[in-house]
Coordinates of C-alpha atoms in Angstrom, one line a residue:
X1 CA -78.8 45.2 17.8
X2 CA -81.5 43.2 15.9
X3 CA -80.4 39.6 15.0
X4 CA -80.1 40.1 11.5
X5 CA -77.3 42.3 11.8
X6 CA -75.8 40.4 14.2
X7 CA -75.6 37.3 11.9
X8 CA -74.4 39.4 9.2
X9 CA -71.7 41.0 11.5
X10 CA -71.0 36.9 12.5
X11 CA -70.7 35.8 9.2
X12 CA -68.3 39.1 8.0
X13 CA -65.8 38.3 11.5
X14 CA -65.9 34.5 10.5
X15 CA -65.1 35.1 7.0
X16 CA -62.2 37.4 7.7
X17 CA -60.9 34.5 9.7
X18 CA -60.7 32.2 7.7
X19 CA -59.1 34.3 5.1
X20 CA -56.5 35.0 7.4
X21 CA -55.9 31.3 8.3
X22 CA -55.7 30.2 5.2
X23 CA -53.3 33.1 3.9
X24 CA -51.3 32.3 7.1
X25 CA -51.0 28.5 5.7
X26 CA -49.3 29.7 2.7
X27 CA -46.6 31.2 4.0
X28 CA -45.7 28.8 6.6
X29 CA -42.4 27.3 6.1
X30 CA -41.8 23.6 5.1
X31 CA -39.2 21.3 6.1
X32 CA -37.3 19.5 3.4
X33 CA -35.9 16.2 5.2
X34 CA -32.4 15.0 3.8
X35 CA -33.3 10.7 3.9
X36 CA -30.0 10.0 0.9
X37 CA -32.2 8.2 -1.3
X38 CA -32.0 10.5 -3.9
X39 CA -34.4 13.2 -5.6
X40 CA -38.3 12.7 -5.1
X41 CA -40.4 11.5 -8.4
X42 CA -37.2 9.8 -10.0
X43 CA -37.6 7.0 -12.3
X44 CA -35.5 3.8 -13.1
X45 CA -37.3 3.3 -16.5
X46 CA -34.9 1.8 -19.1
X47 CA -32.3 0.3 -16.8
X48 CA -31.0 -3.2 -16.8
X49 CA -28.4 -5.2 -14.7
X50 CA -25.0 -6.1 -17.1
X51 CA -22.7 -7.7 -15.1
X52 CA -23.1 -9.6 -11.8
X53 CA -22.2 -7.1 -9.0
X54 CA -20.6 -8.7 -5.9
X55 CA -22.7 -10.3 -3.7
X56 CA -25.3 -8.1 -1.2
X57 CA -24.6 -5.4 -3.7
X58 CA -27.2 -3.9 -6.0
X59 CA -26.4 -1.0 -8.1
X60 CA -29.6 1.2 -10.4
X61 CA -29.5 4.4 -11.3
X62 CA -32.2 6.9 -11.2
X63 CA -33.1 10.0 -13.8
X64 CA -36.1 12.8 -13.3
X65 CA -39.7 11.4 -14.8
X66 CA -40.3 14.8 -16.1
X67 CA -37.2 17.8 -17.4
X68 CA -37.7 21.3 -18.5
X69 CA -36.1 22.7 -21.7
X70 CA -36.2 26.1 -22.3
X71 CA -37.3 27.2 -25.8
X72 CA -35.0 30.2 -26.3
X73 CA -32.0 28.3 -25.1
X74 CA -32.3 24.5 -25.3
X75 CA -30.8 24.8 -22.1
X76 CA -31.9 21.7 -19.6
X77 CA -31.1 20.5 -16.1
X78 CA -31.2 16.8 -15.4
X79 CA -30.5 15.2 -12.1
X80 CA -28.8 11.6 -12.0
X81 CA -28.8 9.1 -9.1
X82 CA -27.1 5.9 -8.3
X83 CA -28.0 4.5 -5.7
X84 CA -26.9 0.9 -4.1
X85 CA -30.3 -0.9 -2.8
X86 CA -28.0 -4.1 -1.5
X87 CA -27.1 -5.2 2.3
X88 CA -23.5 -4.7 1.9
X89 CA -21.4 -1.4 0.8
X90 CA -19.9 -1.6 -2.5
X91 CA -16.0 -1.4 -4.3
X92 CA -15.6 1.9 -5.9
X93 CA -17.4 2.0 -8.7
X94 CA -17.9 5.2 -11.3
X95 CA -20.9 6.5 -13.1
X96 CA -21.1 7.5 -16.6
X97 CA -23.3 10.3 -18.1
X98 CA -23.9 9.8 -21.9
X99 CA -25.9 12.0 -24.4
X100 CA -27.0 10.9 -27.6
X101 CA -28.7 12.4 -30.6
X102 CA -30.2 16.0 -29.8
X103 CA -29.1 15.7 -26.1
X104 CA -26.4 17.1 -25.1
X105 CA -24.2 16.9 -21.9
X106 CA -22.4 19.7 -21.4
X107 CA -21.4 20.0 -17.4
X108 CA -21.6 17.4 -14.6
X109 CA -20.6 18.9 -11.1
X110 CA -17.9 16.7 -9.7
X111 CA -17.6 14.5 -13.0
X112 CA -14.3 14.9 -15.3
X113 CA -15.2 14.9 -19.7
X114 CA -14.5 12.0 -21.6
X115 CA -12.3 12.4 -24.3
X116 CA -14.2 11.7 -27.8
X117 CA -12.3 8.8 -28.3
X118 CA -13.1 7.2 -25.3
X119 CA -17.0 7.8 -25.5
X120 CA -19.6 5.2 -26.4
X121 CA -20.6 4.7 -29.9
X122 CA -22.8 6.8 -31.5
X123 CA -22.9 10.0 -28.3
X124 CA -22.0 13.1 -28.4
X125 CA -21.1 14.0 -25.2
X126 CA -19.5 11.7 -21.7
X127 CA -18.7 12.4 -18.0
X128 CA -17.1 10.5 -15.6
X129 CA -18.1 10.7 -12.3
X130 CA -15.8 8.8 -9.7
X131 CA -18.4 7.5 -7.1
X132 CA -16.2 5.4 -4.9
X133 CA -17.7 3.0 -2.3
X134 CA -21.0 2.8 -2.4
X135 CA -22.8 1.9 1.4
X136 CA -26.1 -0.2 1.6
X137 CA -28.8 2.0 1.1
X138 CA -26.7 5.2 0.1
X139 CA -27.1 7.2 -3.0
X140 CA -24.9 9.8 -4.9
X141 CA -26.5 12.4 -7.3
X142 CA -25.3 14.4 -9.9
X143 CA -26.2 17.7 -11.1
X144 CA -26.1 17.7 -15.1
X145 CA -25.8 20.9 -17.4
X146 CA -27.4 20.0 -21.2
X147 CA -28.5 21.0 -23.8
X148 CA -31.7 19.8 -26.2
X149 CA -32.6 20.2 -29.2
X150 CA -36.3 20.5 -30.0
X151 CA -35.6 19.4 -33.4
X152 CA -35.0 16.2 -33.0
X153 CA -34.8 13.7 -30.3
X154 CA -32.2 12.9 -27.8
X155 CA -30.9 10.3 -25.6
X156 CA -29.2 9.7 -22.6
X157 CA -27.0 7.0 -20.6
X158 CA -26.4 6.2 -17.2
X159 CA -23.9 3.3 -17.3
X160 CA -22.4 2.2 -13.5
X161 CA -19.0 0.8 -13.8
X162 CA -16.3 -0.7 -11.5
X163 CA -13.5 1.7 -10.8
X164 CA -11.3 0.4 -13.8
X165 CA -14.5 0.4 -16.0
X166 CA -13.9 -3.2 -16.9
X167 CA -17.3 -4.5 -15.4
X168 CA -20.7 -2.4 -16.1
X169 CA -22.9 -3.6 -13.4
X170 CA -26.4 -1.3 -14.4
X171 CA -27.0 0.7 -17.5
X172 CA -29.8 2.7 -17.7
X173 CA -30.7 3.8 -21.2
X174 CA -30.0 4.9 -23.7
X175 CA -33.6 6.2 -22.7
X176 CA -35.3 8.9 -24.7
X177 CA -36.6 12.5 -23.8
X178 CA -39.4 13.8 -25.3
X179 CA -43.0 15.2 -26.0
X180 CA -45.5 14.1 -28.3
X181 CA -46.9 17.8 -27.9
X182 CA -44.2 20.2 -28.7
X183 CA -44.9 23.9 -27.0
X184 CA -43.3 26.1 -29.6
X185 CA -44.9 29.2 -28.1
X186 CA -44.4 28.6 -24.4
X187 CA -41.2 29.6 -22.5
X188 CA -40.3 26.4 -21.6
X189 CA -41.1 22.3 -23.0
X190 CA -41.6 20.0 -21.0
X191 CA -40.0 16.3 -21.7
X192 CA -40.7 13.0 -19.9
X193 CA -38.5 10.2 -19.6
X194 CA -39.2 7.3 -22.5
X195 CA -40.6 9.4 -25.1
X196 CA -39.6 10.1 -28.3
X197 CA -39.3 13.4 -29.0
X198 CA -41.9 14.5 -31.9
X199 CA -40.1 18.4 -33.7
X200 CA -42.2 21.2 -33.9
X201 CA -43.6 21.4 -37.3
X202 CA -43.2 24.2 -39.8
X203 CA -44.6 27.2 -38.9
X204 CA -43.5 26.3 -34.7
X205 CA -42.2 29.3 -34.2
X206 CA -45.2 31.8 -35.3
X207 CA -47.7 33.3 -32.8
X208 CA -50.7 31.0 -32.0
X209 CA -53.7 32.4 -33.7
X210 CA -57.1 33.4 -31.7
X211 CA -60.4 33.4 -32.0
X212 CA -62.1 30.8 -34.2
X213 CA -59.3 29.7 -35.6
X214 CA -59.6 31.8 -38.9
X215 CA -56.7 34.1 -40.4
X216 CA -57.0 38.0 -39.9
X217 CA -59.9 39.1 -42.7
X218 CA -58.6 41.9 -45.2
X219 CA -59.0 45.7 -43.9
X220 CA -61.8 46.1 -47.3
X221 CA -63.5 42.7 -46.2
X222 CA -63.8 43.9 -42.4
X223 CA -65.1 47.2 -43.7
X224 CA -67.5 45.7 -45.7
X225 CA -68.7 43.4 -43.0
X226 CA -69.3 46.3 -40.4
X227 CA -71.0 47.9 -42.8
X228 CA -73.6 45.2 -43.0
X229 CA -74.3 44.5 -40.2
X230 CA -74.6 48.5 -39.6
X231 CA -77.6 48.6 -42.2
X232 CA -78.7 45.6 -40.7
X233 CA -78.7 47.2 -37.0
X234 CA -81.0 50.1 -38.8
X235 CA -83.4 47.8 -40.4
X236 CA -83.8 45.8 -37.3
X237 CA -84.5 48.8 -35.1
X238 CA -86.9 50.1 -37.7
X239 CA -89.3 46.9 -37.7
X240 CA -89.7 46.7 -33.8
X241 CA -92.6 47.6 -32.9
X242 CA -93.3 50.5 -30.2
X243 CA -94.5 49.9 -27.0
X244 CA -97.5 51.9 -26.2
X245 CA -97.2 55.2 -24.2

């Protein structure tokens, strides 16, 4: 076998190697590790301390920097964290789940509706959820169910309460969701956390146009133009000169 075709056949076996390692690395399994400090890429933004919480206790909450909301739907899912940060465990405290303006809450797993007298001014939706002691460096999330509507812009409200709700010891929001770049067209929008949300203009909901950007030419517009450049085609193979035999 000449050396030539032995590199070649070298360079083929190593090829097919690596292909295979690296297909082999995507369908390796990966291990999720459960560390109780709630969901990864989660953002405080918006929060503030109210009341003083007993000492070696320090209550935030945490919602997702970035949702999904599907366009045919509206339909959303939001995941909200509290989470004590202090030395010492807590008293039972509760969370409250509050949507304002264009979103709405419409499930929380584990969390009981508040009546509409009972909610904050100005929402249109509450949940309850009844947290209980709180240990040093523990966290409790909640799955949420909600709507939004790309039409306007919506709100929500993570308020941490004693168990009597007398004392609010962290609220975060009301913090916006939004997009300054609405996706009329797409399957789903996404929203990040502290933007207001800018509606999809008139005309949203139409097919995005290709091509240079220019609206469909009339059927006796396109025939004329083909026609053109037809004659033209002619003309121009007429004038090019022959190449010699």
């Amino acid at each position: 076998m000449s050396s030539r075709r032995r590199a070649r056949r070298f360079t083929a076996v190593t090829g097919s190697l690596v292909a295979a390692a690296f297909s082999a690395a995507l369908v390796l399994p990966c291990t999720a590790a459960a560390d109780d400090q709630g969901p990864a890429g989660g953002s405080g933004k918006g929060g503030k301390a109210v009341d003083r919480a007993p000492a070696g206790v320090r209550l935030t909450t945490t919602l997702p920097a970035k949702i999904s909301v599907d366009n045919s739907s509206g339909k959303t899912a939001i995941t909200a964290t509290v989470k004590n940060g202090g030395t010492r465990r807590s008293d039972g405290i509760r969370l409250l789940v509050v949507g304002f303006g264009g979103l709405k809450v419409n499930a929380v797993r584990g969390c009981d509706a508040v009546a509409a007298k009972d909610r904050p001014a100005g929402s249109n939706s509450a949940f309850s959820c009844p947290v209980g002691p709180l240990g040093a460096g523990r966290s409790a999330s909640y799955a949420v169910d909600a709507t939004f509507d790309l039409g306007g812009s919506g709100k929500i409200c993570l308020p941490v309460q004693s168990a009597d709700g007398k004392k609010t010891f962290w609220q975060q929001g009301p913090v916006p969701f939004g997009t300054t770049n609405p996706s009329p067209n797409a399957p789903a929008t996404p929203l990040l956390l502290g933007t207001d949300n800018q509606p999809v203009g008139p005309g949203g909901d139409q097919l995005p146009k290709t091509g240079a950007g220019r609206d469909v030419l009339p059927l006796g517009a396109v025939g004329a133009a083909l026609i053109a450049a037809g004659a033209a085609g002619v003309r121009w193979s007429q004038r090019r000169p022959r190449r010699p035999s």
